[in-house]
Short mmCIF file of C-alpha atoms in Angstrom, two decimals:
data_model
loop_
_atom_site.label_atom_id
_atom_site.label_comp_id
_atom_site.label_asym_id
_atom_site.label_seq_id
_atom_site.Cartn_x
_atom_site.Cartn_y
_atom_site.Cartn_z
CA MET A 1 -25.75 18.10 -7.94
CA PHE A 2 -23.11 17.61 -5.68
CA SER A 3 -25.38 18.15 -2.47
CA THR A 4 -27.74 15.68 -3.73
CA ILE A 5 -25.20 12.86 -4.60
CA GLY A 6 -23.36 13.91 -1.23
CA TYR A 7 -27.10 12.83 0.35
CA LEU A 8 -27.51 9.73 -1.19
CA ILE A 9 -24.12 8.47 -0.25
CA CYS A 10 -24.76 9.49 3.74
CA ILE A 11 -28.48 8.34 3.82
CA PRO A 12 -27.50 4.16 3.69
CA PHE A 13 -24.76 5.25 6.24
CA ALA A 14 -27.39 7.47 8.11
CA ALA A 15 -29.92 4.50 8.04
CA LEU A 16 -27.54 1.46 9.60
CA LEU A 17 -26.62 4.39 12.00
CA ARG A 18 -30.05 5.27 13.19
CA LEU A 19 -30.62 1.48 13.17
CA PHE A 20 -28.21 0.90 15.86
CA TYR A 21 -29.13 3.83 17.78
CA SER A 22 -32.85 2.60 18.15
CA LEU A 23 -31.83 -0.73 19.46
CA THR A 24 -29.40 0.33 21.93
CA ASN A 25 -30.54 4.11 22.87
CA SER A 26 -26.60 5.05 23.19
CA TYR A 27 -25.04 7.10 20.26
CA GLY A 28 -21.40 5.95 21.19
CA VAL A 29 -22.40 2.60 21.22
CA SER A 30 -24.45 3.05 17.74
CA LEU A 31 -21.05 4.08 16.43
CA ILE A 32 -19.07 1.10 17.38
CA LEU A 33 -21.36 -1.38 16.34
CA PHE A 34 -21.78 0.98 12.86
CA THR A 35 -17.80 0.38 12.47
CA LEU A 36 -18.15 -3.16 13.50
CA VAL A 37 -20.89 -3.71 10.28
CA ILE A 38 -18.67 -1.97 8.11
CA LYS A 39 -15.22 -3.65 8.71
CA LEU A 40 -17.26 -6.75 8.48
CA ILE A 41 -19.21 -6.36 5.16
CA LEU A 42 -15.19 -5.27 3.74
CA LEU A 43 -13.87 -7.84 4.95
CA PRO A 44 -13.65 -9.91 1.82
CA PHE A 45 -11.71 -6.95 -0.04
CA GLN A 46 -9.14 -6.32 2.91
CA MET A 47 -8.70 -9.97 3.06
CA LYS A 48 -7.69 -9.95 -0.66
CA SER A 49 -5.51 -6.66 0.17
CA LYS A 50 -4.05 -8.39 3.30
CA LYS A 51 -2.98 -11.69 1.09
CA SER A 52 -1.59 -9.28 -1.51
CA MET A 53 0.45 -7.48 0.99
CA VAL A 54 1.73 -10.57 2.69
CA ARG A 55 3.14 -11.40 -0.81
CA MET A 56 4.57 -8.14 -1.44
CA ASN A 57 6.39 -8.62 1.98
CA ARG A 58 8.01 -11.91 1.41
CA MET A 59 8.95 -10.72 -2.23
CA ASN A 60 10.95 -7.81 -1.01
CA GLY A 61 14.18 -9.38 -1.02
CA LYS A 62 13.71 -10.53 -4.74
CA ILE A 63 12.50 -7.24 -5.61
CA GLN A 64 15.70 -5.93 -4.21
CA GLU A 65 17.63 -8.11 -6.23
CA ILE A 66 16.33 -6.80 -8.80
CA GLN A 67 16.65 -3.33 -8.18
CA LYS A 68 20.21 -3.89 -7.71
CA LYS A 69 21.22 -5.85 -10.87
CA TYR A 70 19.55 -3.15 -12.92
CA ALA A 71 20.55 -0.09 -10.92
CA ASN A 72 22.04 1.82 -13.97
CA ASN A 73 19.07 0.70 -16.06
CA GLN A 74 15.16 2.51 -14.88
CA MET A 75 13.65 1.55 -17.60
CA LYS A 76 15.04 -2.33 -17.17
CA MET A 77 13.95 -2.62 -13.74
CA ASN A 78 10.57 -1.36 -13.81
CA GLU A 79 9.98 -3.90 -17.26
CA GLU A 80 11.47 -6.85 -14.72
CA ILE A 81 9.49 -6.04 -11.56
CA GLN A 82 6.36 -5.72 -13.77
CA LYS A 83 7.06 -9.13 -15.01
CA PHE A 84 8.11 -10.44 -11.62
CA TYR A 85 4.60 -8.88 -10.44
CA ALA A 86 2.85 -10.47 -13.27
CA GLU A 87 4.68 -14.01 -12.68
CA GLU A 88 3.87 -13.85 -9.06
CA GLY A 89 0.38 -12.67 -9.61
CA ILE A 90 0.56 -9.53 -7.28
CA ASN A 91 -1.20 -6.11 -7.92
CA PRO A 92 1.12 -3.80 -5.76
CA MET A 93 -1.78 -1.41 -5.84
CA SER A 94 -4.23 -3.88 -4.08
CA GLY A 95 -2.52 -3.58 -0.61
CA CYS A 96 -2.79 -0.11 -0.15
CA LEU A 97 -6.14 0.66 -1.78
CA TRP A 98 -8.58 -0.39 0.79
CA SER A 99 -6.52 1.39 3.49
CA PHE A 100 -8.27 4.84 2.40
CA LEU A 101 -11.86 3.69 2.99
CA PRO A 102 -12.24 4.69 6.62
CA MET A 103 -11.85 8.35 5.68
CA PRO A 104 -14.32 9.02 3.22
CA ILE A 105 -16.75 6.84 5.44
CA MET A 106 -15.59 9.43 8.60
CA LEU A 107 -16.61 12.18 6.07
CA SER A 108 -20.01 10.60 5.63
CA LEU A 109 -20.40 10.43 9.74
CA TYR A 110 -19.40 13.80 9.76
CA TYR A 111 -22.26 14.96 7.72
CA ILE A 112 -24.04 12.87 9.73
CA LEU A 113 -23.59 14.13 13.05
CA ARG A 114 -23.53 17.74 12.27
CA GLU A 115 -26.89 17.58 10.49
CA PRO A 116 -29.02 14.92 12.35
CA ILE A 117 -32.33 16.19 11.02
CA VAL A 118 -31.37 16.38 7.08
CA TYR A 119 -29.77 12.98 7.54
CA PHE A 120 -30.16 11.03 10.66
CA MET A 121 -33.96 11.43 10.89
CA ASN A 122 -36.28 10.64 7.79
CA PHE A 123 -39.01 13.35 6.55
CA GLY A 124 -39.14 12.02 3.34
CA GLY A 125 -36.31 13.24 1.44
CA ARG A 126 -33.57 16.03 1.72
CA ALA A 127 -36.20 18.87 1.45
CA ALA A 128 -39.04 17.38 3.47
CA ASN A 129 -35.91 17.21 6.10
CA LEU A 130 -35.00 20.97 5.58
CA GLU A 131 -38.60 22.00 5.81
CA VAL A 132 -38.77 20.38 9.28
CA PHE A 133 -35.21 21.99 10.54
CA GLU A 134 -37.08 25.47 9.84
CA LYS A 135 -40.09 24.86 11.47
CA ALA A 136 -37.38 23.67 14.79
CA LYS A 137 -36.15 26.76 14.44
CA GLU A 138 -39.05 28.64 15.02
CA VAL A 139 -40.32 26.57 17.57
CA VAL A 140 -36.86 27.08 19.80
CA SER A 141 -36.96 31.41 18.30
CA ALA A 142 -40.76 31.27 20.55
CA LEU A 143 -38.93 29.77 23.43
CA ASN A 144 -36.27 32.59 22.93
CA LEU A 145 -33.71 30.49 22.86
CA SER A 146 -30.71 30.91 20.33
CA TRP A 147 -28.02 28.66 17.93
CA THR A 148 -25.22 29.94 16.19
CA THR A 149 -25.16 31.61 13.12
CA ASN A 150 -23.06 33.33 10.63
CA SER A 151 -22.51 37.06 10.54
CA ASN A 152 -24.32 37.08 7.12
CA GLY A 153 -27.12 35.99 9.18
CA SER A 154 -27.15 32.14 7.98
CA ASP A 155 -27.24 28.79 10.31
CA GLY A 156 -23.63 27.80 12.16
CA VAL A 157 -21.90 24.65 11.13
CA TYR A 158 -23.46 22.89 14.47
CA ALA A 159 -26.65 24.54 13.95
CA GLN A 160 -29.12 21.39 13.55
CA ILE A 161 -27.47 20.07 16.53
CA GLU A 162 -28.10 22.85 18.77
CA VAL A 163 -32.15 22.96 17.75
CA LEU A 164 -32.11 19.70 18.26
CA GLN A 165 -30.72 19.89 21.86
CA HIS A 166 -33.13 22.57 22.51
CA ILE A 167 -35.83 20.51 21.53
CA SER A 168 -34.81 17.60 23.63
CA SER A 169 -34.38 19.63 26.89
CA HIS A 170 -37.87 21.55 26.69
CA SER A 171 -40.12 18.48 25.59
CA GLY A 172 -42.47 19.59 28.79
CA ASP A 173 -43.12 22.76 26.86
CA PRO A 174 -46.70 22.35 25.26
CA ALA A 175 -45.27 24.31 21.58
CA VAL A 176 -42.71 21.48 21.57
CA LYS A 177 -44.93 18.72 22.55
CA GLN A 178 -47.44 20.20 19.56
CA PHE A 179 -43.92 20.22 17.28
CA LEU A 180 -43.22 16.36 18.45
CA ALA A 181 -47.15 15.58 17.68
CA ASP A 182 -46.57 16.95 14.13
CA ASN A 183 -43.48 15.25 13.45
CA PRO A 184 -43.38 11.91 14.60
CA ASN A 185 -40.27 10.89 12.94
CA TRP A 186 -38.34 13.21 14.96
CA VAL A 187 -35.90 11.86 16.80
CA ASN A 188 -34.00 13.43 20.24
CA VAL A 189 -30.75 12.25 19.86
CA ASP A 190 -28.80 11.67 23.17
CA TYR A 191 -24.86 12.35 22.55
CA ASN A 192 -23.82 11.48 25.94
CA PHE A 193 -21.68 8.57 25.85
CA LEU A 194 -19.50 7.16 29.09
CA GLY A 195 -20.30 10.92 30.57
CA ILE A 196 -18.65 12.60 27.19
CA ASP A 197 -20.68 14.83 25.22
CA LEU A 198 -20.11 13.31 21.07
CA THR A 199 -20.92 16.95 19.56
CA ALA A 200 -18.14 18.76 21.63
CA LEU A 201 -14.88 19.70 19.79
CA PRO A 202 -11.53 17.97 21.87
CA GLN A 203 -9.77 21.62 21.22
CA ARG A 204 -12.32 23.54 23.41
CA ALA A 205 -11.84 21.51 26.06
CA PHE A 206 -8.16 22.99 27.26
CA GLY A 207 -10.42 25.85 27.56
CA ALA A 208 -12.88 24.17 30.37
CA LEU A 209 -10.10 23.11 32.47
CA LYS A 210 -10.03 26.86 33.68
CA ASP A 211 -13.51 25.96 35.35
CA GLY A 212 -12.14 22.62 36.89
CA VAL A 213 -10.80 19.20 36.18
CA THR A 214 -14.03 16.83 35.63
CA TRP A 215 -14.24 13.81 33.72
CA ALA A 216 -16.14 15.13 30.93
CA VAL A 217 -12.97 17.64 30.21
CA VAL A 218 -10.25 15.15 30.74
CA GLY A 219 -12.54 12.12 28.57
CA LEU A 220 -12.78 15.02 25.75
CA ILE A 221 -8.88 15.40 25.47
CA LEU A 222 -8.14 11.53 25.92
CA ILE A 223 -10.00 10.63 22.99
CA PRO A 224 -7.79 12.42 19.97
CA ILE A 225 -4.70 11.19 22.34
CA ILE A 226 -6.26 7.48 22.10
CA SER A 227 -6.93 7.57 18.64
CA ALA A 228 -3.77 8.64 17.44
CA ALA A 229 -1.81 6.10 19.80
CA LEU A 230 -3.86 3.16 18.55
CA SER A 231 -3.45 4.41 14.78
CA PHE A 232 0.40 4.25 15.09
CA LEU A 233 0.21 0.63 16.66
CA LEU A 234 -2.23 -0.29 13.82
CA SER A 235 0.59 1.01 11.74
CA LYS A 236 3.43 -1.15 13.67
CA VAL A 237 1.12 -4.39 13.22
CA SER A 238 0.56 -3.63 9.51
CA MET A 239 4.06 -3.39 8.86
CA ALA A 240 5.18 -6.76 10.82
CA GLY A 241 7.36 -8.90 8.95
CA SER A 242 7.64 -5.98 6.25
CA GLN A 243 11.49 -6.69 4.92
CA THR A 244 12.04 -2.94 3.16
CA GLU A 245 15.25 -1.27 2.19
CA GLY A 246 16.09 2.23 1.25
CA THR A 247 13.29 4.38 -0.03
CA ALA A 248 10.42 1.84 0.84
CA ALA A 249 12.08 1.82 4.14
CA ALA A 250 11.96 5.55 4.82
CA THR A 251 8.39 5.74 3.35
CA ASN A 252 7.30 3.31 5.76
CA LYS A 253 8.48 5.35 8.70
CA SER A 254 7.18 8.51 7.39
CA LEU A 255 3.77 6.64 7.41
CA MET A 256 4.29 5.54 11.01
CA LEU A 257 4.67 9.02 11.91
CA THR A 258 2.09 10.81 9.70
CA MET A 259 -1.05 8.50 10.46
CA PRO A 260 -0.87 9.49 13.59
CA LEU A 261 -0.24 12.82 13.51
CA MET A 262 -3.34 13.23 11.33
CA SER A 263 -5.33 11.07 13.49
CA LEU A 264 -4.47 13.29 16.77
CA TRP A 265 -5.53 16.69 14.53
CA ILE A 266 -8.92 15.32 13.19
CA GLY A 267 -9.90 13.93 16.92
CA PHE A 268 -9.40 17.64 18.04
CA VAL A 269 -10.83 19.53 15.52
CA MET A 270 -13.70 17.52 14.74
CA PRO A 271 -16.56 16.46 17.20
CA ALA A 272 -15.69 13.77 19.39
CA ALA A 273 -17.99 11.26 17.89
CA LEU A 274 -15.54 10.72 15.11
CA GLY A 275 -12.89 10.25 17.50
CA VAL A 276 -15.43 7.33 18.82
CA TYR A 277 -15.47 6.11 15.19
CA TRP A 278 -11.51 6.15 14.77
CA ILE A 279 -10.92 4.58 17.88
CA ALA A 280 -13.47 1.48 17.14
CA GLN A 281 -11.84 1.52 13.52
CA SER A 282 -8.73 1.23 15.05
CA VAL A 283 -9.28 -1.29 17.48
CA PHE A 284 -11.44 -3.86 15.07
CA SER A 285 -8.37 -3.15 12.43
CA ILE A 286 -5.72 -3.86 14.53
CA ILE A 287 -7.44 -7.45 15.55
CA GLN A 288 -8.19 -7.86 12.02
CA GLU A 289 -4.53 -7.44 10.89
CA ALA A 290 -3.53 -9.84 13.70
CA ILE A 291 -5.20 -12.02 12.87
CA LEU A 292 -5.22 -12.05 9.25
CA GLY A 293 -1.64 -11.71 8.92
CA ARG A 294 -0.98 -14.78 10.90
CA PHE A 295 -3.23 -16.53 8.56
CA TYR A 296 -1.98 -15.51 5.27
CA MET A 297 1.50 -16.53 6.59
CA LYS A 298 1.03 -19.75 7.33
CA LYS A 299 -1.02 -20.18 3.45
CA ILE A 300 1.48 -18.52 1.74
CA GLN A 301 3.89 -20.44 3.16
CA ALA A 302 2.26 -23.76 2.28
CA GLU A 303 1.70 -22.54 -1.29
CA GLU A 304 5.42 -22.07 -1.62
CA ASP A 305 6.17 -24.94 -0.06
CA ALA A 306 3.75 -26.09 -2.89
CA ARG A 307 4.78 -24.64 -5.62
CA PHE A 308 8.74 -25.54 -4.19
CA GLN A 309 7.88 -29.45 -4.34
CA ALA A 310 6.38 -29.21 -7.86
CA ARG A 311 9.07 -27.23 -9.18
CA GLU A 312 11.11 -30.10 -7.79
CA ALA A 313 9.06 -32.74 -8.92
CA ASP A 314 9.42 -31.22 -12.54
CA ARG A 315 12.98 -31.00 -11.80
CA LYS A 316 13.06 -34.54 -11.30
CA ARG A 317 10.69 -35.53 -14.22
CA ARG A 318 13.06 -33.67 -16.54
CA GLN A 319 16.08 -35.56 -15.38
CA GLU A 320 14.17 -39.01 -15.71
CA GLU A 321 13.23 -37.98 -19.09
CA ALA A 322 17.04 -36.52 -20.12
CA LYS A 323 18.23 -39.92 -18.65
CA THR A 324 15.92 -42.17 -20.56
CA LEU A 325 16.92 -40.26 -23.51
CA GLN A 326 20.37 -40.62 -23.24
CA GLU A 327 20.28 -44.52 -23.14
CA GLU A 328 17.68 -45.18 -26.03
CA GLN A 329 20.35 -42.89 -27.63
CA LYS A 330 23.13 -45.21 -26.43
CA ARG A 331 21.31 -47.63 -27.57
CA GLN A 332 20.47 -46.71 -30.97
CA THR A 333 23.98 -46.05 -31.31
CA SER A 334 24.97 -49.69 -30.20
CA GLN A 335 22.46 -50.75 -32.81
CA LYS A 336 24.09 -48.64 -35.56
CA MET A 337 27.91 -49.95 -34.41
CA THR A 338 26.39 -53.76 -34.65
CA LEU A 339 24.75 -53.14 -37.90
CA ARG A 340 28.35 -51.33 -38.71
CA GLU A 341 30.39 -54.50 -37.87
CA LYS A 342 27.91 -56.98 -39.33
CA GLN A 343 28.61 -55.13 -42.40
CA GLN A 344 32.45 -54.72 -41.86
CA ALA A 345 32.60 -58.82 -41.35
CA ALA A 346 30.40 -59.68 -44.24
CA GLN A 347 32.87 -57.55 -46.57
CA ALA A 348 35.51 -59.22 -45.03
CA ALA A 349 34.01 -62.55 -46.10
CA LYS A 350 33.40 -61.89 -49.28
CA ALA A 351 37.24 -60.47 -49.80
CA THR A 352 38.12 -64.04 -48.14
CA LYS A 353 35.86 -65.73 -50.57
CA ALA A 354 37.26 -64.15 -53.26
CA LYS A 355 40.67 -64.60 -52.42
CA LYS A 356 40.21 -68.06 -51.76
CA ALA A 357 38.43 -68.52 -54.97
CA GLY A 358 41.23 -66.62 -56.61
CA THR A 359 44.07 -68.96 -55.38
CA SER A 360 42.28 -72.38 -56.87
CA THR A 361 42.04 -70.95 -60.48
CA THR A 362 44.83 -72.37 -62.97
CA GLU A 363 47.66 -69.93 -64.10
CA ALA A 364 46.87 -70.47 -67.26
CA GLY A 365 43.31 -68.86 -67.11
CA ARG A 366 44.62 -65.87 -65.62
CA VAL A 367 44.84 -62.45 -67.43
CA GLY A 368 46.58 -59.89 -65.11
CA ASP A 369 44.05 -59.75 -62.02
CA ARG A 370 41.33 -61.92 -63.94
CA PRO A 371 41.43 -65.65 -62.56
CA TYR A 372 39.36 -66.69 -65.52
CA ALA A 373 39.93 -64.79 -68.10
CA ARG A 374 40.84 -67.53 -70.73
CA GLY A 375 38.17 -70.24 -69.38
CA ARG A 376 39.12 -73.74 -68.97
CA SER A 377 39.03 -74.52 -72.18
CA TYR A 378 41.53 -72.50 -73.49
CA LYS A 379 44.19 -74.06 -75.32
CA PRO A 380 46.96 -71.83 -76.95
CA ASP A 381 47.86 -73.80 -80.09
CA ARG A 382 44.33 -74.61 -80.66
CA TYR A 383 44.43 -72.53 -84.08
CA ASP A 384 47.73 -73.69 -85.37
CA GLU A 385 48.41 -75.35 -88.63
CA ASN A 386 50.28 -78.01 -87.40
#
């Protein structure tokens, strides 16, 4: 099941690589073009990832403030950081997710390179390709040639490459001609690129130095070294502008050393073709990181300036609204005071009028505070007998 899944994953990559080989007739150039196309396909996703990374770097100062503020409360710190990420629309995982894609692609290329008859050629499926491989082994055996086998008699890791090279180098033999006529989809792949055998393992080149220093040997050794150097440069460009401190800074420094060392190790223990792919991938990634880094620095700065201006406009608007509300409250208070003064004036006028009316009343009609208690026709002797 896993072999079938792996075969299906590798087939699209193999078809693309075979297309470029048919156009250029150079395995090395095909690998470079293959890498470029893959980078272009993944560019929209990597643009989003780069934007997120640039925003993360610009927000590191605020994140560190949160970490210092809640240094004694880890749970609260994590809550505040997640809240900050949500407010700013940042996904901390999106920046590193796409950086791991070159590795599985390189693994697919490794299988395509190691088993060219199964993956690179097309005879109608995996079973049909393996059948052609068996026929090719019979032809090679008939020519009294051999290929690498394990102690149990099974084929070695690079047996298909050896069989392919035997067929290519003996293309004039009648048995080989008949084999090629029976299998028209066979491709005599030329693995030489700039005088270097891309199927060779660079770690074995040191042993070949005793037979003389040649460009084929030196170039083989240089591929892993160039790959590691470019991987280090890519790390420097990717982390340019990063304002990390403490643990994060130590992690970044560790990655800057780990990735180049891993590239160096992979470059020596695997065929040189994978080193060419890694070099091309690093070169294109450096160019991409430099361009996207500058582009998003300017774009995010413009977005932050626009947000700042919007916040300032909103603040001024709220200030104006508060000022207007305050003036309205003052006006209403003033109106209330005026009404109260009118009421007080009316009461004072009424009191004055009553006072004036009271002073014009005769004393004969007053009973206590009631000036008209007796009335005007009051006569105290009205009912006397005399």
